[in-house]
mmCIF file of C-alpha atoms in Angstrom:
data_model
loop_
_atom_site.group_PDB
_atom_site.id
_atom_site.type_symbol
_atom_site.label_atom_id
_atom_site.label_comp_id
_atom_site.label_asym_id
_atom_site.label_seq_id
_atom_site.Cartn_x
_atom_site.Cartn_y
_atom_site.Cartn_z
ATOM 1 C CA MET A 334 223.452 135.829 99.729
ATOM 2 C CA THR A 335 223.765 139.612 100.167
ATOM 3 C CA VAL A 336 222.624 141.768 97.265
ATOM 4 C CA HIS A 337 224.810 144.876 97.215
ATOM 5 C CA ALA A 338 223.536 148.099 95.656
ATOM 6 C CA ILE A 339 226.023 150.637 94.339
ATOM 7 C CA ILE A 340 224.990 154.285 94.148
ATOM 8 C CA GLY A 341 227.197 156.595 92.126
ATOM 9 C CA GLY A 342 228.075 157.494 88.566
ATOM 10 C CA THR A 343 227.215 155.463 85.495
ATOM 11 C CA GLY A 344 230.885 154.564 84.931
ATOM 12 C CA LEU A 345 230.728 152.227 87.914
ATOM 13 C CA THR A 346 228.964 149.606 85.806
ATOM 14 C CA GLU A 347 232.183 149.007 83.864
ATOM 15 C CA LEU A 348 233.557 146.427 86.305
ATOM 16 C CA PRO A 349 235.558 143.710 84.502
ATOM 17 C CA GLY A 350 233.567 140.505 84.609
ATOM 18 C CA LEU A 351 230.232 142.211 85.296
ATOM 19 C CA THR A 352 227.263 141.125 83.208
ATOM 20 C CA LEU A 353 224.260 143.462 83.175
ATOM 21 C CA SER A 354 220.975 141.610 82.797
ATOM 22 C CA GLU A 355 218.134 144.044 83.500
ATOM 23 C CA ALA A 356 217.193 147.710 83.622
ATOM 24 C CA ARG A 357 214.085 148.342 85.712
ATOM 25 C CA PHE A 358 212.249 151.542 86.510
ATOM 26 C CA ILE A 359 210.519 151.326 89.889
ATOM 27 C CA GLU A 360 207.715 153.679 90.845
ATOM 28 C CA THR A 361 207.745 154.701 94.494
ATOM 29 C CA PRO A 362 205.384 156.484 96.906
ATOM 30 C CA TYR A 363 207.926 159.320 96.876
ATOM 31 C CA GLY A 364 208.079 159.910 93.148
ATOM 32 C CA PRO A 365 210.489 158.650 90.514
ATOM 33 C CA PRO A 366 214.069 157.600 91.349
ATOM 34 C CA SER A 367 216.969 159.217 89.533
ATOM 35 C CA ALA A 368 217.241 156.466 86.916
ATOM 36 C CA ASP A 369 216.484 152.862 86.100
ATOM 37 C CA ILE A 370 217.934 150.355 88.515
ATOM 38 C CA LEU A 371 220.427 148.142 86.724
ATOM 39 C CA ARG A 372 220.836 144.553 87.836
ATOM 40 C CA GLY A 373 223.965 142.588 87.064
ATOM 41 C CA GLN A 374 225.918 139.520 88.038
ATOM 42 C CA TYR A 375 229.476 139.701 89.295
ATOM 43 C CA ALA A 376 231.466 136.742 90.622
ATOM 44 C CA GLY A 377 228.256 134.798 91.046
ATOM 45 C CA ASN A 378 226.522 137.548 93.025
ATOM 46 C CA ASP A 379 223.612 139.823 92.117
ATOM 47 C CA ILE A 380 224.570 143.519 92.059
ATOM 48 C CA LEU A 381 222.323 146.574 91.707
ATOM 49 C CA PHE A 382 223.375 149.968 90.347
ATOM 50 C CA LEU A 383 221.686 153.347 90.531
ATOM 51 C CA ALA A 384 222.991 156.538 88.933
ATOM 52 C CA ARG A 385 222.421 159.110 91.698
ATOM 53 C CA HIS A 386 222.338 162.103 89.351
ATOM 54 C CA GLY A 387 220.436 160.371 86.556
ATOM 55 C CA HIS A 388 221.604 159.057 83.214
ATOM 56 C CA PRO A 389 222.797 161.272 81.695
ATOM 57 C CA HIS A 390 224.168 163.187 84.705
ATOM 58 C CA ARG A 391 221.590 165.985 85.011
ATOM 59 C CA ILE A 392 220.127 166.113 88.538
ATOM 60 C CA PRO A 393 221.912 168.535 90.916
ATOM 61 C CA PRO A 394 222.652 167.327 94.458
ATOM 62 C CA HIS A 395 219.905 169.318 96.153
ATOM 63 C CA GLN A 396 217.260 167.960 93.756
ATOM 64 C CA VAL A 397 218.138 164.267 93.914
ATOM 65 C CA ASN A 398 215.102 162.298 95.074
ATOM 66 C CA TYR A 399 216.983 160.444 97.786
ATOM 67 C CA ARG A 400 213.848 158.907 99.285
ATOM 68 C CA ALA A 401 212.741 157.442 95.959
ATOM 69 C CA ASN A 402 216.260 156.157 95.255
ATOM 70 C CA LEU A 403 216.613 154.267 98.520
ATOM 71 C CA TRP A 404 213.047 153.004 98.462
ATOM 72 C CA ALA A 405 213.461 151.696 94.909
ATOM 73 C CA LEU A 406 216.695 149.905 95.779
ATOM 74 C CA LYS A 407 215.042 148.260 98.762
ATOM 75 C CA GLN A 408 212.130 147.146 96.581
ATOM 76 C CA ALA A 409 214.578 145.775 94.002
ATOM 77 C CA GLY A 410 216.065 143.506 96.658
ATOM 78 C CA ALA A 411 219.058 145.416 97.972
ATOM 79 C CA ASP A 412 220.456 144.172 101.285
ATOM 80 C CA ALA A 413 223.283 146.721 101.615
ATOM 81 C CA VAL A 414 224.427 149.932 99.935
ATOM 82 C CA LEU A 415 227.895 150.947 98.750
ATOM 83 C CA ALA A 416 227.798 154.675 97.988
ATOM 84 C CA VAL A 417 230.478 156.367 95.915
ATOM 85 C CA ASN A 418 230.826 160.115 96.468
ATOM 86 C CA ALA A 419 233.061 162.705 94.807
ATOM 87 C CA VAL A 420 234.290 165.130 97.475
ATOM 88 C CA GLY A 421 236.584 168.051 98.155
ATOM 89 C CA GLY A 422 239.568 167.658 100.445
ATOM 90 C CA ILE A 423 239.764 169.699 103.662
ATOM 91 C CA HIS A 424 242.362 167.797 105.683
ATOM 92 C CA ALA A 425 245.911 168.079 104.371
ATOM 93 C CA ALA A 426 246.021 164.335 103.640
ATOM 94 C CA MET A 427 243.005 164.568 101.349
ATOM 95 C CA GLY A 428 244.616 165.557 98.077
ATOM 96 C CA ALA A 429 243.093 164.983 94.648
ATOM 97 C CA GLY A 430 242.923 161.272 93.913
ATOM 98 C CA HIS A 431 242.930 160.280 97.584
ATOM 99 C CA LEU A 432 240.315 157.789 98.736
ATOM 100 C CA CYS A 433 238.576 157.932 102.093
ATOM 101 C CA VAL A 434 236.208 155.625 103.958
ATOM 102 C CA PRO A 435 234.563 158.081 106.364
ATOM 103 C CA HIS A 436 233.422 156.968 109.797
ATOM 104 C CA GLN A 437 231.356 160.052 110.697
ATOM 105 C CA LEU A 438 229.455 162.869 109.052
ATOM 106 C CA ILE A 439 228.011 166.302 109.730
ATOM 107 C CA ASP A 440 224.920 167.438 107.852
ATOM 108 C CA TYR A 441 224.841 171.079 106.700
ATOM 109 C CA THR A 442 222.005 170.610 104.187
ATOM 110 C CA TYR A 443 218.558 172.167 104.432
ATOM 111 C CA GLY A 444 215.171 171.772 102.803
ATOM 112 C CA ARG A 445 215.760 168.224 101.592
ATOM 113 C CA GLU A 446 213.203 165.475 102.144
ATOM 114 C CA HIS A 447 215.227 163.636 104.742
ATOM 115 C CA THR A 448 212.985 161.013 106.359
ATOM 116 C CA PHE A 449 210.388 158.372 105.590
ATOM 117 C CA PHE A 450 208.801 158.962 109.006
ATOM 118 C CA GLN A 451 206.433 161.812 108.217
ATOM 119 C CA ASP A 452 202.869 162.229 106.923
ATOM 120 C CA ASP A 453 200.237 159.681 107.963
ATOM 121 C CA ILE A 454 202.481 157.874 110.440
ATOM 122 C CA ASP A 455 201.176 155.780 113.330
ATOM 123 C CA HIS A 456 203.831 156.943 115.791
ATOM 124 C CA VAL A 457 206.932 159.105 115.965
ATOM 125 C CA THR A 458 210.093 157.161 115.144
ATOM 126 C CA HIS A 459 213.666 158.129 116.003
ATOM 127 C CA VAL A 460 216.424 155.994 114.465
ATOM 128 C CA ASP A 461 219.793 155.777 116.188
ATOM 129 C CA PHE A 462 222.355 157.482 113.941
ATOM 130 C CA SER A 463 225.328 157.660 116.294
ATOM 131 C CA TYR A 464 227.467 155.763 113.804
ATOM 132 C CA PRO A 465 226.131 156.529 110.319
ATOM 133 C CA TYR A 466 228.226 153.990 108.409
ATOM 134 C CA ASP A 467 228.093 150.223 108.748
ATOM 135 C CA GLU A 468 231.360 149.056 110.319
ATOM 136 C CA ALA A 469 231.462 145.662 108.611
ATOM 137 C CA LEU A 470 231.107 147.310 105.199
ATOM 138 C CA ARG A 471 233.701 149.916 106.161
ATOM 139 C CA GLN A 472 236.186 147.187 107.006
ATOM 140 C CA ARG A 473 235.483 145.440 103.723
ATOM 141 C CA LEU A 474 236.287 148.619 101.787
ATOM 142 C CA ILE A 475 239.366 149.275 103.913
ATOM 143 C CA GLY A 476 240.629 145.764 103.218
ATOM 144 C CA ALA A 477 240.056 146.208 99.486
ATOM 145 C CA LEU A 478 241.877 149.552 99.459
ATOM 146 C CA ALA A 479 244.845 148.082 101.323
ATOM 147 C CA ALA A 480 244.996 145.126 98.941
ATOM 148 C CA GLU A 481 244.962 147.435 95.916
ATOM 149 C CA GLY A 482 247.768 149.530 97.392
ATOM 150 C CA TYR A 483 246.081 152.894 96.885
ATOM 151 C CA ALA A 484 246.637 155.922 99.123
ATOM 152 C CA PHE A 485 243.610 156.094 101.401
ATOM 153 C CA SER A 486 242.307 157.115 104.798
ATOM 154 C CA SER A 487 240.434 154.567 106.885
ATOM 155 C CA HIS A 488 238.649 157.299 108.850
ATOM 156 C CA GLY A 489 237.304 160.744 108.144
ATOM 157 C CA VAL A 490 234.431 163.104 108.842
ATOM 158 C CA TYR A 491 232.266 163.872 105.818
ATOM 159 C CA GLY A 492 230.639 167.303 105.851
ATOM 160 C CA CYS A 493 227.610 167.432 103.560
ATOM 161 C CA THR A 494 226.672 170.846 102.150
ATOM 162 C CA GLN A 495 223.629 171.922 100.165
ATOM 163 C CA GLY A 496 225.131 172.737 96.791
ATOM 164 C CA PRO A 497 225.052 172.995 93.906
ATOM 165 C CA ARG A 498 227.528 175.834 94.385
ATOM 166 C CA LEU A 499 230.911 175.132 95.921
ATOM 167 C CA GLU A 500 231.684 176.465 99.377
ATOM 168 C CA THR A 501 233.314 179.745 100.410
ATOM 169 C CA VAL A 502 236.709 179.879 102.086
ATOM 170 C CA ALA A 503 235.020 180.921 105.337
ATOM 171 C CA GLU A 504 232.590 178.016 105.166
ATOM 172 C CA ILE A 505 235.412 175.526 104.701
ATOM 173 C CA ALA A 506 237.299 177.131 107.593
ATOM 174 C CA ARG A 507 234.229 176.653 109.768
ATOM 175 C CA MET A 508 233.852 173.049 108.639
ATOM 176 C CA GLU A 509 237.495 172.406 109.450
ATOM 177 C CA ARG A 510 236.948 173.788 112.948
ATOM 178 C CA ASP A 511 233.945 171.476 113.211
ATOM 179 C CA GLY A 512 236.225 168.540 112.478
ATOM 180 C CA CYS A 513 235.353 167.821 108.830
ATOM 181 C CA ASP A 514 238.016 166.148 106.697
ATOM 182 C CA ILE A 515 236.120 166.067 103.389
ATOM 183 C CA VAL A 516 233.194 167.983 101.922
ATOM 184 C CA GLY A 517 230.518 166.767 99.537
ATOM 185 C CA MET A 518 226.911 167.410 98.568
ATOM 186 C CA THR A 519 225.322 163.949 98.331
ATOM 187 C CA GLY A 520 226.101 162.118 101.585
ATOM 188 C CA MET A 521 222.870 163.224 103.253
ATOM 189 C CA PRO A 522 220.046 162.408 103.544
ATOM 190 C CA GLU A 523 221.097 159.282 101.654
ATOM 191 C CA ALA A 524 222.850 157.746 104.665
ATOM 192 C CA VAL A 525 220.025 158.260 107.153
ATOM 193 C CA LEU A 526 217.358 157.079 104.719
ATOM 194 C CA ALA A 527 219.282 153.838 104.337
ATOM 195 C CA ARG A 528 219.311 153.542 108.132
ATOM 196 C CA GLU A 529 215.549 154.064 108.274
ATOM 197 C CA LEU A 530 215.136 151.192 105.796
ATOM 198 C CA ASP A 531 217.549 148.957 107.748
ATOM 199 C CA LEU A 532 219.994 148.944 104.844
ATOM 200 C CA PRO A 533 223.658 148.768 105.944
ATOM 201 C CA TYR A 534 225.348 151.720 104.236
ATOM 202 C CA VAL A 535 228.937 152.766 103.603
ATOM 203 C CA CYS A 536 230.637 155.580 101.687
ATOM 204 C CA LEU A 537 233.690 155.372 99.453
ATOM 205 C CA ALA A 538 234.751 158.978 98.914
ATOM 206 C CA LEU A 539 237.016 160.040 96.060
ATOM 207 C CA VAL A 540 238.699 163.410 96.516
ATOM 208 C CA VAL A 541 238.485 165.325 93.227
ATOM 209 C CA ASN A 542 239.587 168.799 94.323
ATOM 210 C CA PRO A 543 241.030 170.730 97.242
ATOM 211 C CA ALA A 544 238.298 172.558 99.149
ATOM 212 C CA ALA A 545 238.010 176.354 98.986
ATOM 213 C CA GLY A 546 241.027 178.048 100.530
ATOM 214 C CA LYS A 547 243.129 174.872 100.359
ATOM 215 C CA THR A 548 244.758 175.933 97.117
ATOM 216 C CA THR A 549 246.113 179.204 95.771
ATOM 217 C CA GLY A 550 243.876 179.184 92.706
ATOM 218 C CA ILE A 551 240.170 178.856 92.071
ATOM 219 C CA ILE A 552 238.475 175.486 91.716
ATOM 220 C CA THR A 553 237.585 174.670 88.105
ATOM 221 C CA MET A 554 235.186 172.052 86.778
ATOM 222 C CA ALA A 555 237.841 170.960 84.289
ATOM 223 C CA GLU A 556 240.156 169.983 87.148
ATOM 224 C CA ILE A 557 237.357 168.194 88.983
ATOM 225 C CA GLU A 558 236.350 166.240 85.878
ATOM 226 C CA ALA A 559 239.963 165.257 85.166
ATOM 227 C CA ALA A 560 240.453 164.004 88.735
ATOM 228 C CA LEU A 561 237.156 162.135 88.595
ATOM 229 C CA LYS A 562 238.049 160.464 85.308
ATOM 230 C CA GLU A 563 241.426 159.374 86.662
ATOM 231 C CA GLY A 564 240.104 158.289 90.053
ATOM 232 C CA ILE A 565 237.097 156.285 88.879
ATOM 233 C CA ALA A 566 239.362 153.470 87.698
ATOM 234 C CA LYS A 567 240.644 153.110 91.255
ATOM 235 C CA VAL A 568 237.102 153.175 92.598
ATOM 236 C CA ARG A 569 236.068 150.394 90.220
ATOM 237 C CA ALA A 570 239.038 148.268 91.282
ATOM 238 C CA VAL A 571 238.231 148.741 94.977
ATOM 239 C CA LEU A 572 234.559 147.905 94.483
ATOM 240 C CA ALA A 573 235.402 144.826 92.427
ATOM 241 C CA ARG A 574 237.683 143.507 95.158
ATOM 242 C CA ALA A 575 235.238 144.391 97.936
ATOM 243 C CA LEU A 576 232.414 142.562 96.181
ATOM 244 C CA LEU A 577 234.519 139.409 96.101
ATOM 245 C CA GLY A 578 234.842 139.428 99.895
#
């Protein structure tokens, strides 16, 4: 039976019918993960949770120990990863509250520890990353979104920036020319590290703000937090349905 790991905010553990049974801190060769790994049971299945930014939310995107997080989840028994990411909307369809299951990504980050294949390795390893998201998991999320009746996009290109600052108007214009539909700060190297560990990985992106230049005003944290609070209920419903599949 597949053990699914969910990476995202702490509010994702509030699934109706979920029983949490264990909180475990796992030491890794790459340092400490962001938080304890929570284990729970939902609909007869084991589920793992990891708060990407720590609990409480205190670790900025560029300082998340992505290697430790993925390694710890693998050691805890994860067979697949469902990642929840708050993003900005670039494409016109990606308004606040919209949900997207991206099929591609572009990495604009720098300086992050982005691979397990370095230091004291026996041979150089190149993983195929043509299609960064697992298609079977993507289809499961798409089916859950359709069943819930939420507005969503079944495809999209996720552009991952360094953060923690938001992007400039010119940067978003460049990303749009590159083909990006949404912009976030946590999609990489999380996705490729999962691939290196042979963990099927998928992203459920919640749009919490229009990207720079896609609105007449400035982007405020109050607006982002309000959209996140409203949208997380939809995310929980989608995950709950997907985990039943």
